[in-house]
PDB file of C-alpha atoms in Angstrom:
ATOM      1  CA  MET A   1     102.184  81.809  87.848  1.00 71.00           C
ATOM      2  CA  SER A   2     105.684  81.980  89.253  1.00 83.00           C
ATOM      3  CA  ILE A   3     106.648  83.782  92.432  1.00 96.00           C
ATOM      4  CA  GLU A   4     109.700  86.024  92.442  1.00 97.00           C
ATOM      5  CA  GLU A   5     111.783  86.749  95.519  1.00 98.00           C
ATOM      6  CA  VAL A   6     113.294  90.221  95.576  1.00 97.00           C
ATOM      7  CA  PRO A   7     116.113  90.841  98.110  1.00 98.00           C
ATOM      8  CA  VAL A   8     115.462  93.917 100.250  1.00 98.00           C
ATOM      9  CA  ARG A   9     118.105  95.522 102.480  1.00 98.00           C
ATOM     10  CA  ALA A  10     117.296  98.067 105.190  1.00 98.00           C
ATOM     11  CA  ASP A  11     119.753 100.842 105.999  1.00 97.00           C
ATOM     12  CA  ASP A  12     120.895  99.048 109.169  1.00 97.00           C
ATOM     13  CA  GLY A  13     121.882  95.913 107.220  1.00 98.00           C
ATOM     14  CA  HIS A  14     118.770  93.829 107.861  1.00 98.00           C
ATOM     15  CA  VAL A  15     117.954  91.687 104.809  1.00 98.00           C
ATOM     16  CA  ALA A  16     114.707  89.964 103.837  1.00 98.00           C
ATOM     17  CA  ARG A  17     112.954  88.918 100.629  1.00 98.00           C
ATOM     18  CA  LEU A  18     109.871  90.493  99.118  1.00 98.00           C
ATOM     19  CA  ARG A  19     107.597  87.868  97.528  1.00 98.00           C
ATOM     20  CA  LEU A  20     106.325  89.237  94.221  1.00 98.00           C
ATOM     21  CA  HIS A  21     103.293  87.861  92.372  1.00 98.00           C
ATOM     22  CA  ARG A  22     103.271  89.570  88.959  1.00 96.00           C
ATOM     23  CA  ALA A  23     100.086  90.254  87.052  1.00 97.00           C
ATOM     24  CA  GLY A  24     101.812  91.644  83.948  1.00 90.00           C
ATOM     25  CA  ALA A  25     103.292  94.858  82.639  1.00 90.00           C
ATOM     26  CA  GLY A  26     101.434  97.993  83.693  1.00 92.00           C
ATOM     27  CA  ALA A  27      99.180  96.217  86.199  1.00 97.00           C
ATOM     28  CA  PRO A  28      98.265  98.028  89.429  1.00 97.00           C
ATOM     29  CA  GLY A  29      99.955  96.669  92.517  1.00 98.00           C
ATOM     30  CA  LEU A  30      99.273  95.966  96.167  1.00 98.00           C
ATOM     31  CA  LEU A  31     102.063  95.988  98.757  1.00 99.00           C
ATOM     32  CA  TRP A  32     100.819  93.507 101.355  1.00 99.00           C
ATOM     33  CA  LEU A  33     101.920  93.417 105.018  1.00 99.00           C
ATOM     34  CA  PRO A  34     101.358  90.153 106.926  1.00 98.00           C
ATOM     35  CA  ALA A  35      99.791  89.642 110.326  1.00 98.00           C
ATOM     36  CA  LEU A  36     102.004  89.441 113.394  1.00 97.00           C
ATOM     37  CA  GLY A  37     104.151  86.298 113.303  1.00 94.00           C
ATOM     38  CA  VAL A  38     102.917  85.169 109.861  1.00 97.00           C
ATOM     39  CA  PRO A  39     105.592  84.525 107.186  1.00 98.00           C
ATOM     40  CA  ALA A  40     105.159  86.168 103.791  1.00 98.00           C
ATOM     41  CA  GLY A  41     104.898  82.761 102.112  1.00 98.00           C
ATOM     42  CA  LYS A  42     101.606  82.068 103.876  1.00 98.00           C
ATOM     43  CA  TYR A  43      99.993  84.620 101.545  1.00 98.00           C
ATOM     44  CA  ASP A  44     101.034  82.885  98.322  1.00 98.00           C
ATOM     45  CA  ALA A  45      97.486  81.721  97.523  1.00 98.00           C
ATOM     46  CA  PHE A  46      96.198  85.261  98.113  1.00 98.00           C
ATOM     47  CA  GLY A  47      98.941  86.831  95.991  1.00 98.00           C
ATOM     48  CA  GLN A  48      98.357  84.384  93.162  1.00 98.00           C
ATOM     49  CA  ALA A  49      94.595  84.990  93.271  1.00 98.00           C
ATOM     50  CA  LEU A  50      95.200  88.735  92.914  1.00 98.00           C
ATOM     51  CA  ALA A  51      97.681  88.212  90.072  1.00 98.00           C
ATOM     52  CA  ARG A  52      95.145  86.122  88.142  1.00 97.00           C
ATOM     53  CA  LEU A  53      92.710  89.038  88.518  1.00 98.00           C
ATOM     54  CA  GLY A  54      95.160  91.574  87.134  1.00 97.00           C
ATOM     55  CA  VAL A  55      96.672  92.978  90.348  1.00 98.00           C
ATOM     56  CA  SER A  56     100.344  92.441  91.168  1.00 98.00           C
ATOM     57  CA  CYS A  57     101.010  91.679  94.835  1.00 98.00           C
ATOM     58  CA  ALA A  58     104.302  92.200  96.686  1.00 98.00           C
ATOM     59  CA  VAL A  59     104.317  90.599 100.149  1.00 98.00           C
ATOM     60  CA  HIS A  60     106.630  92.131 102.740  1.00 98.00           C
ATOM     61  CA  GLU A  61     108.532  89.933 105.215  1.00 98.00           C
ATOM     62  CA  TRP A  62     108.587  91.140 108.806  1.00 98.00           C
ATOM     63  CA  ARG A  63     111.900  91.512 110.600  1.00 98.00           C
ATOM     64  CA  GLY A  64     112.521  88.284 112.536  1.00 98.00           C
ATOM     65  CA  ASN A  65     110.401  86.040 110.284  1.00 97.00           C
ATOM     66  CA  ALA A  66     111.262  83.385 107.676  1.00 97.00           C
ATOM     67  CA  SER A  67     113.564  85.062 105.089  1.00 98.00           C
ATOM     68  CA  SER A  68     114.627  87.789 107.540  1.00 98.00           C
ATOM     69  CA  SER A  69     118.316  87.788 108.469  1.00 98.00           C
ATOM     70  CA  LEU A  70     117.464  88.530 112.107  1.00 98.00           C
ATOM     71  CA  ARG A  71     115.798  86.603 114.927  1.00 98.00           C
ATOM     72  CA  ALA A  72     114.398  88.052 118.118  1.00 98.00           C
ATOM     73  CA  ARG A  73     116.516  87.231 121.156  1.00 97.00           C
ATOM     74  CA  ARG A  74     118.150  88.966 124.058  1.00 96.00           C
ATOM     75  CA  GLY A  75     120.413  91.590 122.514  1.00 96.00           C
ATOM     76  CA  SER A  76     118.540  91.568 119.194  1.00 97.00           C
ATOM     77  CA  ASP A  77     115.497  93.764 119.665  1.00 98.00           C
ATOM     78  CA  TRP A  78     113.360  96.173 117.666  1.00 98.00           C
ATOM     79  CA  GLY A  79     109.983  97.870 117.728  1.00 98.00           C
ATOM     80  CA  TYR A  80     107.561  99.855 115.606  1.00 98.00           C
ATOM     81  CA  ARG A  81     110.235 102.490 114.912  1.00 98.00           C
ATOM     82  CA  GLU A  82     112.555 100.081 113.079  1.00 98.00           C
ATOM     83  CA  LEU A  83     109.719  98.554 111.064  1.00 98.00           C
ATOM     84  CA  LEU A  84     108.407 101.968 109.996  1.00 98.00           C
ATOM     85  CA  GLN A  85     111.687 103.831 109.596  1.00 98.00           C
ATOM     86  CA  ARG A  86     113.898 101.078 108.143  1.00 98.00           C
ATOM     87  CA  ASP A  87     112.156  97.968 106.799  1.00 98.00           C
ATOM     88  CA  LEU A  88     109.013  99.323 105.150  1.00 98.00           C
ATOM     89  CA  PRO A  89     110.864 102.138 103.317  1.00 98.00           C
ATOM     90  CA  ALA A  90     113.234  99.475 101.929  1.00 98.00           C
ATOM     91  CA  SER A  91     110.333  97.392 100.606  1.00 98.00           C
ATOM     92  CA  ILE A  92     108.595 100.455  99.160  1.00 98.00           C
ATOM     93  CA  ALA A  93     111.833 101.449  97.405  1.00 98.00           C
ATOM     94  CA  ALA A  94     112.068  97.935  95.901  1.00 98.00           C
ATOM     95  CA  LEU A  95     108.663  98.215  94.208  1.00 97.00           C
ATOM     96  CA  GLU A  96     108.663  98.657  90.457  1.00 93.00           C
ATOM     97  CA  PRO A  97     107.418 102.020  89.159  1.00 94.00           C
ATOM     98  CA  GLY A  98     103.658 102.064  88.869  1.00 95.00           C
ATOM     99  CA  GLU A  99     100.400 102.485  90.736  1.00 96.00           C
ATOM    100  CA  TRP A 100     100.587 100.893  94.190  1.00 98.00           C
ATOM    101  CA  ARG A 101      98.156 100.518  97.069  1.00 98.00           C
ATOM    102  CA  PHE A 102      99.261  99.483 100.557  1.00 99.00           C
ATOM    103  CA  GLY A 103      97.372  96.802 102.427  1.00 99.00           C
ATOM    104  CA  GLY A 104      97.685  94.338 105.226  1.00 98.00           C
ATOM    105  CA  HIS A 105      96.203  91.739 107.506  1.00 98.00           C
ATOM    106  CA  SER A 106      95.732  92.352 111.249  1.00 98.00           C
ATOM    107  CA  LEU A 107      98.865  94.152 112.529  1.00 98.00           C
ATOM    108  CA  GLY A 108      99.872  94.461 108.883  1.00 98.00           C
ATOM    109  CA  GLY A 109      96.785  96.542 108.165  1.00 98.00           C
ATOM    110  CA  GLN A 110      97.715  98.953 110.938  1.00 98.00           C
ATOM    111  CA  PHE A 111     101.228  99.260 109.514  1.00 98.00           C
ATOM    112  CA  ALA A 112      99.899  99.712 105.974  1.00 99.00           C
ATOM    113  CA  ALA A 113      97.968 102.749 107.190  1.00 98.00           C
ATOM    114  CA  MET A 114     100.997 104.056 109.108  1.00 98.00           C
ATOM    115  CA  ALA A 115     103.308 103.517 106.119  1.00 98.00           C
ATOM    116  CA  ALA A 116     100.868 105.410 103.895  1.00 98.00           C
ATOM    117  CA  ALA A 117     100.691 108.227 106.448  1.00 98.00           C
ATOM    118  CA  ARG A 118     104.488 108.517 106.269  1.00 98.00           C
ATOM    119  CA  ARG A 119     104.648 108.214 102.457  1.00 98.00           C
ATOM    120  CA  PRO A 120     101.281 109.332 101.048  1.00 97.00           C
ATOM    121  CA  GLU A 121     102.816 110.161  97.670  1.00 97.00           C
ATOM    122  CA  ALA A 122     103.737 106.483  97.192  1.00 98.00           C
ATOM    123  CA  CYS A 123     100.263 105.083  97.905  1.00 98.00           C
ATOM    124  CA  ARG A 124      97.017 105.288  95.899  1.00 98.00           C
ATOM    125  CA  GLY A 125      94.796 103.669  98.536  1.00 98.00           C
ATOM    126  CA  LEU A 126      94.529 101.266 101.467  1.00 98.00           C
ATOM    127  CA  VAL A 127      93.259  97.691 101.759  1.00 98.00           C
ATOM    128  CA  LEU A 128      92.667  96.769 105.400  1.00 98.00           C
ATOM    129  CA  ALA A 129      91.777  93.128 106.095  1.00 98.00           C
ATOM    130  CA  ALA A 130      90.797  91.747 109.515  1.00 98.00           C
ATOM    131  CA  THR A 131      92.422  94.709 111.187  1.00 98.00           C
ATOM    132  CA  GLY A 132      91.716  97.502 113.633  1.00 98.00           C
ATOM    133  CA  VAL A 133      93.155  99.380 116.576  1.00 98.00           C
ATOM    134  CA  PRO A 134      93.918  96.793 119.307  1.00 97.00           C
ATOM    135  CA  ASP A 135      92.352  99.014 121.954  1.00 98.00           C
ATOM    136  CA  ALA A 136      91.053  96.939 124.885  1.00 98.00           C
ATOM    137  CA  ARG A 137      88.011  99.218 125.061  1.00 97.00           C
ATOM    138  CA  THR A 138      86.824  98.011 121.642  1.00 98.00           C
ATOM    139  CA  PHE A 139      86.396  94.497 123.058  1.00 97.00           C
ATOM    140  CA  SER A 140      83.663  93.389 125.421  1.00 95.00           C
ATOM    141  CA  GLY A 141      83.203  91.082 128.387  1.00 95.00           C
ATOM    142  CA  ARG A 142      85.896  88.498 129.052  1.00 95.00           C
ATOM    143  CA  GLN A 143      87.743  89.408 125.887  1.00 95.00           C
ATOM    144  CA  ARG A 144      88.227  92.970 127.113  1.00 97.00           C
ATOM    145  CA  LEU A 145      89.500  91.742 130.465  1.00 96.00           C
ATOM    146  CA  GLY A 146      91.749  89.143 128.846  1.00 95.00           C
ATOM    147  CA  ILE A 147      93.460  91.454 126.355  1.00 96.00           C
ATOM    148  CA  ALA A 148      93.874  94.175 128.997  1.00 97.00           C
ATOM    149  CA  LEU A 149      95.573  91.768 131.425  1.00 96.00           C
ATOM    150  CA  PHE A 150      97.716  90.322 128.641  1.00 96.00           C
ATOM    151  CA  ALA A 151      98.922  93.789 127.638  1.00 97.00           C
ATOM    152  CA  ARG A 152      99.872  94.568 131.235  1.00 97.00           C
ATOM    153  CA  THR A 153     101.933  91.378 131.601  1.00 96.00           C
ATOM    154  CA  LEU A 154     103.849  91.802 128.342  1.00 96.00           C
ATOM    155  CA  PRO A 155     106.422  94.333 129.641  1.00 96.00           C
ATOM    156  CA  VAL A 156     107.361  91.954 132.450  1.00 96.00           C
ATOM    157  CA  VAL A 157     107.466  88.838 130.240  1.00 96.00           C
ATOM    158  CA  THR A 158     109.543  90.448 127.496  1.00 97.00           C
ATOM    159  CA  THR A 159     111.965  92.079 129.931  1.00 95.00           C
ATOM    160  CA  LEU A 160     112.604  88.821 131.789  1.00 95.00           C
ATOM    161  CA  ALA A 161     112.915  86.669 128.656  1.00 96.00           C
ATOM    162  CA  GLY A 162     114.692  89.244 126.521  1.00 97.00           C
ATOM    163  CA  TYR A 163     112.140  88.647 123.746  1.00 97.00           C
ATOM    164  CA  TYR A 164     108.515  87.533 123.396  1.00 97.00           C
ATOM    165  CA  PRO A 165     108.072  83.703 123.492  1.00 96.00           C
ATOM    166  CA  GLY A 166     104.876  83.690 121.460  1.00 92.00           C
ATOM    167  CA  GLN A 167     104.878  79.987 120.632  1.00 88.00           C
ATOM    168  CA  ARG A 168     104.803  79.130 124.333  1.00 88.00           C
ATOM    169  CA  LEU A 169     102.038  81.644 124.988  1.00 86.00           C
ATOM    170  CA  ARG A 170     100.047  80.551 121.895  1.00 84.00           C
ATOM    171  CA  PHE A 171      99.809  84.041 120.448  1.00 88.00           C
ATOM    172  CA  ALA A 172     101.976  85.003 117.456  1.00 90.00           C
ATOM    173  CA  GLY A 173     105.500  83.617 117.228  1.00 90.00           C
ATOM    174  CA  ARG A 174     108.912  84.496 118.600  1.00 95.00           C
ATOM    175  CA  GLU A 175     108.780  88.288 118.493  1.00 97.00           C
ATOM    176  CA  ALA A 176     110.960  91.190 119.572  1.00 98.00           C
ATOM    177  CA  GLY A 177     110.258  92.463 123.063  1.00 98.00           C
ATOM    178  CA  ARG A 178     110.029  96.133 122.134  1.00 98.00           C
ATOM    179  CA  LEU A 179     107.667  95.320 119.271  1.00 98.00           C
ATOM    180  CA  MET A 180     105.261  93.654 121.681  1.00 97.00           C
ATOM    181  CA  ARG A 181     105.590  96.449 124.226  1.00 98.00           C
ATOM    182  CA  ASP A 182     104.657  98.955 121.501  1.00 98.00           C
ATOM    183  CA  TRP A 183     101.627  96.806 120.657  1.00 98.00           C
ATOM    184  CA  ALA A 184     100.667  96.523 124.329  1.00 97.00           C
ATOM    185  CA  ARG A 185     100.838 100.295 124.775  1.00 98.00           C
ATOM    186  CA  THR A 186      98.209 100.742 122.065  1.00 98.00           C
ATOM    187  CA  VAL A 187      96.047  98.089 123.754  1.00 98.00           C
ATOM    188  CA  ARG A 188      96.185 100.104 126.967  1.00 98.00           C
ATOM    189  CA  THR A 189      95.770 103.587 125.493  1.00 98.00           C
ATOM    190  CA  GLY A 190      94.163 103.220 122.064  1.00 98.00           C
ATOM    191  CA  ARG A 191      96.863 105.523 120.655  1.00 98.00           C
ATOM    192  CA  TYR A 192      99.779 105.253 118.242  1.00 98.00           C
ATOM    193  CA  GLU A 193     102.822 107.069 119.595  1.00 98.00           C
ATOM    194  CA  ASP A 194     105.730 108.917 117.953  1.00 98.00           C
ATOM    195  CA  TYR A 195     107.825 106.223 116.246  1.00 98.00           C
ATOM    196  CA  GLY A 196     110.573 108.526 115.042  1.00 98.00           C
ATOM    197  CA  ASP A 197     108.742 111.137 112.952  1.00 98.00           C
ATOM    198  CA  GLY A 198     108.741 113.881 115.567  1.00 98.00           C
ATOM    199  CA  GLU A 199     104.986 113.687 116.231  1.00 97.00           C
ATOM    200  CA  PRO A 200     102.500 110.988 117.194  1.00 98.00           C
ATOM    201  CA  MET A 201     101.493 108.615 114.427  1.00 98.00           C
ATOM    202  CA  ASP A 202      97.865 109.493 115.201  1.00 98.00           C
ATOM    203  CA  ALA A 203      98.552 113.019 113.912  1.00 98.00           C
ATOM    204  CA  LEU A 204     100.020 111.677 110.658  1.00 98.00           C
ATOM    205  CA  LEU A 205      97.048 109.355 110.159  1.00 98.00           C
ATOM    206  CA  ALA A 206      94.616 112.234 110.695  1.00 98.00           C
ATOM    207  CA  ARG A 207      96.212 114.086 107.765  1.00 98.00           C
ATOM    208  CA  LEU A 208      96.043 111.067 105.462  1.00 98.00           C
ATOM    209  CA  SER A 209      93.432 111.432 102.728  1.00 97.00           C
ATOM    210  CA  LEU A 210      93.159 108.193 100.749  1.00 98.00           C
ATOM    211  CA  PRO A 211      90.386 105.804  99.720  1.00 98.00           C
ATOM    212  CA  ALA A 212      90.301 102.632 101.788  1.00 98.00           C
ATOM    213  CA  LEU A 213      88.684  99.219 101.398  1.00 98.00           C
ATOM    214  CA  CYS A 214      88.081  97.559 104.770  1.00 98.00           C
ATOM    215  CA  LEU A 215      87.384  93.801 104.847  1.00 98.00           C
ATOM    216  CA  ARG A 216      85.799  92.238 107.928  1.00 98.00           C
ATOM    217  CA  PHE A 217      85.157  88.565 108.645  1.00 98.00           C
ATOM    218  CA  SER A 218      82.016  87.874 110.622  1.00 98.00           C
ATOM    219  CA  ASP A 219      83.524  85.290 113.036  1.00 98.00           C
ATOM    220  CA  ASP A 220      86.720  87.252 113.713  1.00 98.00           C
ATOM    221  CA  TRP A 221      86.717  87.668 117.496  1.00 95.00           C
ATOM    222  CA  LEU A 222      90.319  88.938 117.407  1.00 96.00           C
ATOM    223  CA  VAL A 223      89.146  92.104 115.616  1.00 97.00           C
ATOM    224  CA  PRO A 224      85.636  93.142 116.680  1.00 96.00           C
ATOM    225  CA  GLU A 225      83.834  95.641 114.488  1.00 97.00           C
ATOM    226  CA  ALA A 226      84.504  98.404 117.018  1.00 98.00           C
ATOM    227  CA  SER A 227      88.252  97.818 116.594  1.00 98.00           C
ATOM    228  CA  LEU A 228      87.990  98.365 112.833  1.00 98.00           C
ATOM    229  CA  GLN A 229      85.851 101.464 113.353  1.00 98.00           C
ATOM    230  CA  ALA A 230      88.496 102.851 115.724  1.00 98.00           C
ATOM    231  CA  LEU A 231      91.136 102.508 112.993  1.00 98.00           C
ATOM    232  CA  VAL A 232      88.896 104.065 110.327  1.00 98.00           C
ATOM    233  CA  ALA A 233      88.190 106.955 112.722  1.00 98.00           C
ATOM    234  CA  LYS A 234      91.926 107.712 112.885  1.00 98.00           C
ATOM    235  CA  LEU A 235      92.131 108.148 109.100  1.00 98.00           C
ATOM    236  CA  GLY A 236      91.613 111.517 107.472  1.00 97.00           C
ATOM    237  CA  GLY A 237      89.618 112.137 104.302  1.00 92.00           C
ATOM    238  CA  GLY A 238      88.766 109.782 101.480  1.00 95.00           C
ATOM    239  CA  GLU A 239      86.030 107.207 100.886  1.00 96.00           C
ATOM    240  CA  HIS A 240      86.292 104.364 103.387  1.00 97.00           C
ATOM    241  CA  ARG A 241      84.311 101.392 102.080  1.00 97.00           C
ATOM    242  CA  GLN A 242      83.589  98.413 104.312  1.00 98.00           C
ATOM    243  CA  GLU A 243      82.750  94.856 103.234  1.00 98.00           C
ATOM    244  CA  CYS A 244      81.874  91.959 105.558  1.00 98.00           C
ATOM    245  CA  PHE A 245      82.382  88.298 104.617  1.00 98.00           C
ATOM    246  CA  ASP A 246      80.200  85.638 106.213  1.00 98.00           C
ATOM    247  CA  ALA A 247      80.504  81.883 105.645  1.00 98.00           C
ATOM    248  CA  ALA A 248      78.265  81.938 102.566  1.00 98.00           C
ATOM    249  CA  ARG A 249      80.264  84.691 100.901  1.00 98.00           C
ATOM    250  CA  LEU A 250      83.707  83.361 101.852  1.00 98.00           C
ATOM    251  CA  GLY A 251      83.029  79.639 101.419  1.00 97.00           C
ATOM    252  CA  THR A 252      84.642  78.706 104.737  1.00 97.00           C
ATOM    253  CA  THR A 253      84.665  79.798 108.376  1.00 98.00           C
ATOM    254  CA  PRO A 254      85.014  83.604 108.242  1.00 98.00           C
ATOM    255  CA  ASP A 255      87.508  84.056 111.057  1.00 97.00           C
ATOM    256  CA  HIS A 256      90.789  85.908 111.482  1.00 98.00           C
ATOM    257  CA  PHE A 257      92.982  83.423 109.601  1.00 98.00           C
ATOM    258  CA  LYS A 258      90.896  80.900 107.631  1.00 97.00           C
ATOM    259  CA  TRP A 259      90.199  83.393 104.826  1.00 98.00           C
ATOM    260  CA  MET A 260      93.870  82.948 103.828  1.00 98.00           C
ATOM    261  CA  ARG A 261      93.034  79.387 102.709  1.00 96.00           C
ATOM    262  CA  ALA A 262      90.064  80.597 100.645  1.00 97.00           C
ATOM    263  CA  PRO A 263      91.249  83.965  99.320  1.00 98.00           C
ATOM    264  CA  ASP A 264      89.336  84.067  96.032  1.00 98.00           C
ATOM    265  CA  ALA A 265      86.350  86.105  97.241  1.00 98.00           C
ATOM    266  CA  PRO A 266      88.415  88.728  99.132  1.00 98.00           C
ATOM    267  CA  ALA A 267      90.851  88.945  96.198  1.00 98.00           C
ATOM    268  CA  ALA A 268      87.962  89.488  93.784  1.00 98.00           C
ATOM    269  CA  GLU A 269      86.558  92.288  95.968  1.00 98.00           C
ATOM    270  CA  ILE A 270      89.976  93.948  96.173  1.00 98.00           C
ATOM    271  CA  ALA A 271      90.560  93.700  92.416  1.00 98.00           C
ATOM    272  CA  ARG A 272      87.087  95.113  91.719  1.00 98.00           C
ATOM    273  CA  TRP A 273      87.665  98.004  94.099  1.00 98.00           C
ATOM    274  CA  ILE A 274      91.046  98.804  92.531  1.00 97.00           C
ATOM    275  CA  ARG A 275      89.575  98.774  89.022  1.00 93.00           C
ATOM    276  CA  LEU A 276      86.805 101.166  90.104  1.00 92.00           C
ATOM    277  CA  SER A 277      89.090 103.483  92.062  1.00 84.00           C
ATOM    278  CA  PRO A 278      89.755 106.883  90.488  1.00 74.00           C
TER     279      PRO A 278
END
């Protein structure tokens, strides 16, 4: 199956390309949001697996990554507000008419839920993979201490550098400073703030009433089960189904990223859930 690239332009001039994996005319679709620092092209195997199962998949490109016309640097900065208010609306507007769910991996899953909370009329349901609220309190032991300290150093690092040098720090890639400060604030508080809608995102999420499929991977230390439960707890009504993949079910190490190399089982679960959804 071929992959189409659809140019998407935000209202501030930022340009990126949506990677579209078509399943055929009239097929349901999934708008997929990548993890932090992961280019859209890394989900080609996942998108193709969904398309073979009858679900079209459109993969968003984050500002600053791969096909994006911008790069994070001093003087070129953005945060959650720009992603939610500018880039995601542009990708949603580029989708063909039809029945679409929003989904995402890690940070992308959080943004899928936030995008749906802002545009519930455009979304039939959520698919949340290896994602949760990055609240330090949902971690335990050394991991809790480590993520809490990391979140407290990020404002200093990003202010001094003018951006976030993720490749040097071995977490994510080169990211915008304000983006990482927004992330760090949620680590410290467990809350999503007001990103330009006039009220905290937590309030919008609480009003969201959509079915959700939540996929966990048993060896994913980056998203403990409590982190996922914290995100589900922020959502309003609707059936929230949870599925866990271990090594036997996935066919490889069930951690935060390796499922992307063996996407057939998660794709099959997603396609089954979409077919059974009302």
